[in-house]
């Protein structure tokens, strides 16, 4: 089901003519993900990086151009590993985690797991406590798709990917909360 939801997310971005779709780097296999992280990872983490291994850097690219959801772009497994090394002192993340989406300001959506268990998704916001946002990666992607379906995520008059905070909160409360 996660693969279907990831395909739907790409289709939403494509239907809105988001440049990120053309710059999505091909995904990598489970062996590559495990070799970079140095450990076995949950299937959902491997599926995420099989869908997209970050966004290509192109001259003249704007942050909004690379976003898959308002304010956040998919990270490569290598970018994630570098971020993990620089955030290794955050005790709330533990030893088994990897960033999935990042913002220009350093905020992250990260997968966190215990060995042999499925990953949850936490929000790592600069200056805020790290909190579980979604019980699975699939739940996160389904939520994002619902935001696109309902118009909570949209392209604004300036051509940027934007969101309606009220609709977002309402969908979150019905989907996750």
mmCIF file of C-alpha atoms in Angstrom:
data_model
loop_
_atom_site.group_PDB
_atom_site.id
_atom_site.type_symbol
_atom_site.label_atom_id
_atom_site.label_comp_id
_atom_site.label_asym_id
_atom_site.label_seq_id
_atom_site.Cartn_x
_atom_site.Cartn_y
_atom_site.Cartn_z
ATOM 1 C CA UNK A 1 0.000 0.000 0.000
ATOM 2 C CA UNK A 2 2.882 2.399 0.716
ATOM 3 C CA UNK A 3 4.075 2.061 -2.879
ATOM 4 C CA UNK A 4 0.603 3.011 -4.140
ATOM 5 C CA UNK A 5 0.469 6.042 -1.841
ATOM 6 C CA UNK A 6 3.929 7.173 -2.981
ATOM 7 C CA UNK A 7 2.811 6.871 -6.612
ATOM 8 C CA UNK A 8 -0.269 8.963 -5.742
ATOM 9 C CA UNK A 9 1.960 11.609 -4.158
ATOM 10 C CA UNK A 10 4.063 11.803 -7.314
ATOM 11 C CA UNK A 11 0.871 12.031 -9.400
ATOM 12 C CA UNK A 12 -0.389 14.944 -7.263
ATOM 13 C CA UNK A 13 2.877 16.815 -7.764
ATOM 14 C CA UNK A 14 2.848 16.042 -11.478
ATOM 15 C CA UNK A 15 -0.741 17.251 -11.883
ATOM 16 C CA UNK A 16 0.264 20.553 -10.247
ATOM 17 C CA UNK A 17 3.284 20.851 -12.598
ATOM 18 C CA UNK A 18 5.718 20.856 -9.683
ATOM 19 C CA UNK A 19 9.339 20.957 -10.926
ATOM 20 C CA UNK A 20 10.395 18.502 -8.193
ATOM 21 C CA UNK A 21 8.950 15.596 -10.184
ATOM 22 C CA UNK A 22 11.461 16.055 -13.003
ATOM 23 C CA UNK A 23 14.340 16.353 -10.525
ATOM 24 C CA UNK A 24 13.503 13.348 -8.350
ATOM 25 C CA UNK A 25 16.528 11.071 -8.300
ATOM 26 C CA UNK A 26 15.930 7.381 -8.992
ATOM 27 C CA UNK A 27 15.381 5.281 -5.936
ATOM 28 C CA UNK A 28 17.896 2.868 -4.466
ATOM 29 C CA UNK A 29 17.498 -0.721 -3.303
ATOM 30 C CA UNK A 30 17.360 -2.137 0.229
ATOM 31 C CA UNK A 31 21.002 -3.218 0.103
ATOM 32 C CA UNK A 32 22.115 0.349 -0.646
ATOM 33 C CA UNK A 33 19.973 1.786 2.157
ATOM 34 C CA UNK A 34 21.315 -0.786 4.625
ATOM 35 C CA UNK A 35 24.908 -0.219 3.494
ATOM 36 C CA UNK A 36 24.629 3.545 4.053
ATOM 37 C CA UNK A 37 22.913 3.190 7.414
ATOM 38 C CA UNK A 38 25.059 0.221 8.414
ATOM 39 C CA UNK A 39 22.132 -1.829 9.687
ATOM 40 C CA UNK A 40 18.953 -3.581 8.607
ATOM 41 C CA UNK A 41 16.118 -1.097 8.202
ATOM 42 C CA UNK A 42 12.338 -1.473 8.246
ATOM 43 C CA UNK A 43 10.786 -2.299 4.879
ATOM 44 C CA UNK A 44 8.913 1.028 4.833
ATOM 45 C CA UNK A 45 12.182 2.981 5.083
ATOM 46 C CA UNK A 46 13.636 1.005 2.187
ATOM 47 C CA UNK A 47 10.444 1.551 0.171
ATOM 48 C CA UNK A 48 10.658 5.336 0.767
ATOM 49 C CA UNK A 49 14.189 5.492 -0.635
ATOM 50 C CA UNK A 50 13.275 3.114 -3.464
ATOM 51 C CA UNK A 51 10.594 5.663 -4.458
ATOM 52 C CA UNK A 52 12.953 8.655 -4.455
ATOM 53 C CA UNK A 53 16.549 9.135 -3.401
ATOM 54 C CA UNK A 54 16.445 12.910 -3.091
ATOM 55 C CA UNK A 55 16.210 15.773 -5.544
ATOM 56 C CA UNK A 56 18.846 16.718 -8.122
ATOM 57 C CA UNK A 57 20.450 20.102 -7.622
ATOM 58 C CA UNK A 58 19.947 22.291 -10.678
ATOM 59 C CA UNK A 59 21.289 25.795 -11.301
ATOM 60 C CA UNK A 60 18.649 28.449 -10.624
ATOM 61 C CA UNK A 61 16.510 26.076 -8.579
ATOM 62 C CA UNK A 62 14.404 27.624 -5.822
ATOM 63 C CA UNK A 63 13.561 25.886 -2.551
ATOM 64 C CA UNK A 64 9.874 25.808 -3.438
ATOM 65 C CA UNK A 65 10.722 24.050 -6.720
ATOM 66 C CA UNK A 66 12.068 20.996 -4.873
ATOM 67 C CA UNK A 67 9.313 20.650 -2.280
ATOM 68 C CA UNK A 68 7.081 17.565 -2.294
ATOM 69 C CA UNK A 69 4.864 19.080 0.394
ATOM 70 C CA UNK A 70 4.798 22.729 1.462
ATOM 71 C CA UNK A 71 8.175 23.582 2.958
ATOM 72 C CA UNK A 72 9.751 20.105 2.712
ATOM 73 C CA UNK A 73 11.704 18.202 0.081
ATOM 74 C CA UNK A 74 12.663 14.509 -0.145
ATOM 75 C CA UNK A 75 16.193 13.793 1.042
ATOM 76 C CA UNK A 76 18.599 11.210 -0.318
ATOM 77 C CA UNK A 77 19.826 8.415 1.926
ATOM 78 C CA UNK A 78 23.281 10.014 1.799
ATOM 79 C CA UNK A 79 21.911 13.422 2.872
ATOM 80 C CA UNK A 80 20.041 11.670 5.634
ATOM 81 C CA UNK A 81 23.196 9.933 6.853
ATOM 82 C CA UNK A 82 25.054 13.267 6.989
ATOM 83 C CA UNK A 83 22.180 14.836 8.957
ATOM 84 C CA UNK A 84 22.124 11.869 11.322
ATOM 85 C CA UNK A 85 25.812 12.382 12.078
ATOM 86 C CA UNK A 86 25.261 16.073 12.849
ATOM 87 C CA UNK A 87 22.199 15.349 15.057
ATOM 88 C CA UNK A 88 23.652 12.366 16.890
ATOM 89 C CA UNK A 89 23.266 14.112 20.242
ATOM 90 C CA UNK A 90 19.434 14.186 20.150
ATOM 91 C CA UNK A 91 18.405 11.536 22.704
ATOM 92 C CA UNK A 92 14.785 11.513 21.498
ATOM 93 C CA UNK A 93 15.876 10.034 18.158
ATOM 94 C CA UNK A 94 17.821 7.114 19.578
ATOM 95 C CA UNK A 95 20.208 5.033 17.494
ATOM 96 C CA UNK A 96 17.876 3.928 14.675
ATOM 97 C CA UNK A 97 16.541 6.789 12.585
ATOM 98 C CA UNK A 98 16.914 8.541 9.239
ATOM 99 C CA UNK A 99 15.543 11.836 7.855
ATOM 100 C CA UNK A 100 13.015 11.468 5.019
ATOM 101 C CA UNK A 101 12.011 15.085 4.316
ATOM 102 C CA UNK A 102 13.839 18.288 5.143
ATOM 103 C CA UNK A 103 13.128 22.005 5.114
ATOM 104 C CA UNK A 104 15.442 24.866 4.196
ATOM 105 C CA UNK A 105 15.424 25.883 7.879
ATOM 106 C CA UNK A 106 16.636 22.497 9.111
ATOM 107 C CA UNK A 107 13.315 20.979 10.220
ATOM 108 C CA UNK A 108 12.836 17.287 9.412
ATOM 109 C CA UNK A 109 10.367 14.471 9.139
ATOM 110 C CA UNK A 110 12.384 11.426 10.209
ATOM 111 C CA UNK A 111 11.712 7.700 10.451
ATOM 112 C CA UNK A 112 12.591 6.288 13.888
ATOM 113 C CA UNK A 113 12.480 2.607 14.819
ATOM 114 C CA UNK A 114 13.613 -0.052 17.246
ATOM 115 C CA UNK A 115 15.420 -3.053 15.706
ATOM 116 C CA UNK A 116 12.927 -5.475 14.194
ATOM 117 C CA UNK A 117 10.017 -3.024 14.449
ATOM 118 C CA UNK A 118 8.213 -0.729 12.019
ATOM 119 C CA UNK A 119 9.246 2.916 11.841
ATOM 120 C CA UNK A 120 7.223 5.827 13.208
ATOM 121 C CA UNK A 121 7.629 9.323 11.773
ATOM 122 C CA UNK A 122 8.708 12.150 14.047
ATOM 123 C CA UNK A 123 8.790 15.872 13.476
ATOM 124 C CA UNK A 124 12.172 17.376 14.327
ATOM 125 C CA UNK A 125 11.602 21.122 14.503
ATOM 126 C CA UNK A 126 14.400 23.513 15.408
ATOM 127 C CA UNK A 127 13.796 24.780 18.935
ATOM 128 C CA UNK A 128 10.834 22.458 19.583
ATOM 129 C CA UNK A 129 10.560 19.036 21.222
ATOM 130 C CA UNK A 130 10.736 16.067 18.861
ATOM 131 C CA UNK A 131 7.310 14.435 18.640
ATOM 132 C CA UNK A 132 5.786 11.428 16.904
ATOM 133 C CA UNK A 133 3.678 12.826 14.067
ATOM 134 C CA UNK A 134 2.641 9.601 12.290
ATOM 135 C CA UNK A 135 2.477 5.961 13.387
ATOM 136 C CA UNK A 136 3.934 4.762 10.048
ATOM 137 C CA UNK A 137 5.483 6.178 6.885
ATOM 138 C CA UNK A 138 2.399 4.959 5.031
ATOM 139 C CA UNK A 139 0.135 6.985 7.344
ATOM 140 C CA UNK A 140 2.265 10.086 6.658
ATOM 141 C CA UNK A 141 2.043 9.700 2.877
ATOM 142 C CA UNK A 142 -1.702 8.920 3.033
ATOM 143 C CA UNK A 143 -2.171 12.095 5.074
ATOM 144 C CA UNK A 144 -0.218 14.166 2.542
ATOM 145 C CA UNK A 145 -2.336 12.709 -0.264
ATOM 146 C CA UNK A 146 -5.517 13.627 1.626
ATOM 147 C CA UNK A 147 -4.175 17.166 1.948
ATOM 148 C CA UNK A 148 -3.694 17.325 -1.832
ATOM 149 C CA UNK A 149 -7.090 15.658 -2.472
ATOM 150 C CA UNK A 150 -8.926 18.168 -0.270
ATOM 151 C CA UNK A 151 -7.081 21.276 -1.455
ATOM 152 C CA UNK A 152 -5.275 21.799 1.865
ATOM 153 C CA UNK A 153 -2.050 21.615 -0.211
ATOM 154 C CA UNK A 154 -2.271 23.745 -3.351
ATOM 155 C CA UNK A 155 -0.335 26.036 -5.680
ATOM 156 C CA UNK A 156 -0.895 29.669 -4.699
ATOM 157 C CA UNK A 157 -1.111 32.801 -6.880
ATOM 158 C CA UNK A 158 2.700 33.118 -6.890
ATOM 159 C CA UNK A 159 3.038 29.552 -8.194
ATOM 160 C CA UNK A 160 4.349 28.195 -4.890
ATOM 161 C CA UNK A 161 3.275 25.067 -3.082
ATOM 162 C CA UNK A 162 1.233 26.283 -0.115
ATOM 163 C CA UNK A 163 -1.180 24.999 2.492
ATOM 164 C CA UNK A 164 -4.296 26.003 4.340
ATOM 165 C CA UNK A 165 -3.377 25.610 8.040
ATOM 166 C CA UNK A 166 -7.019 25.217 9.106
ATOM 167 C CA UNK A 167 -7.712 22.468 6.546
ATOM 168 C CA UNK A 168 -4.397 20.807 7.413
ATOM 169 C CA UNK A 169 -5.289 20.721 11.120
ATOM 170 C CA UNK A 170 -8.773 19.408 10.384
ATOM 171 C CA UNK A 171 -7.474 16.597 8.167
ATOM 172 C CA UNK A 172 -4.748 15.763 10.701
ATOM 173 C CA UNK A 173 -7.296 15.514 13.516
ATOM 174 C CA UNK A 174 -9.483 13.173 11.435
ATOM 175 C CA UNK A 175 -6.633 11.079 10.024
ATOM 176 C CA UNK A 176 -4.046 10.893 12.753
ATOM 177 C CA UNK A 177 -5.339 12.512 15.936
#
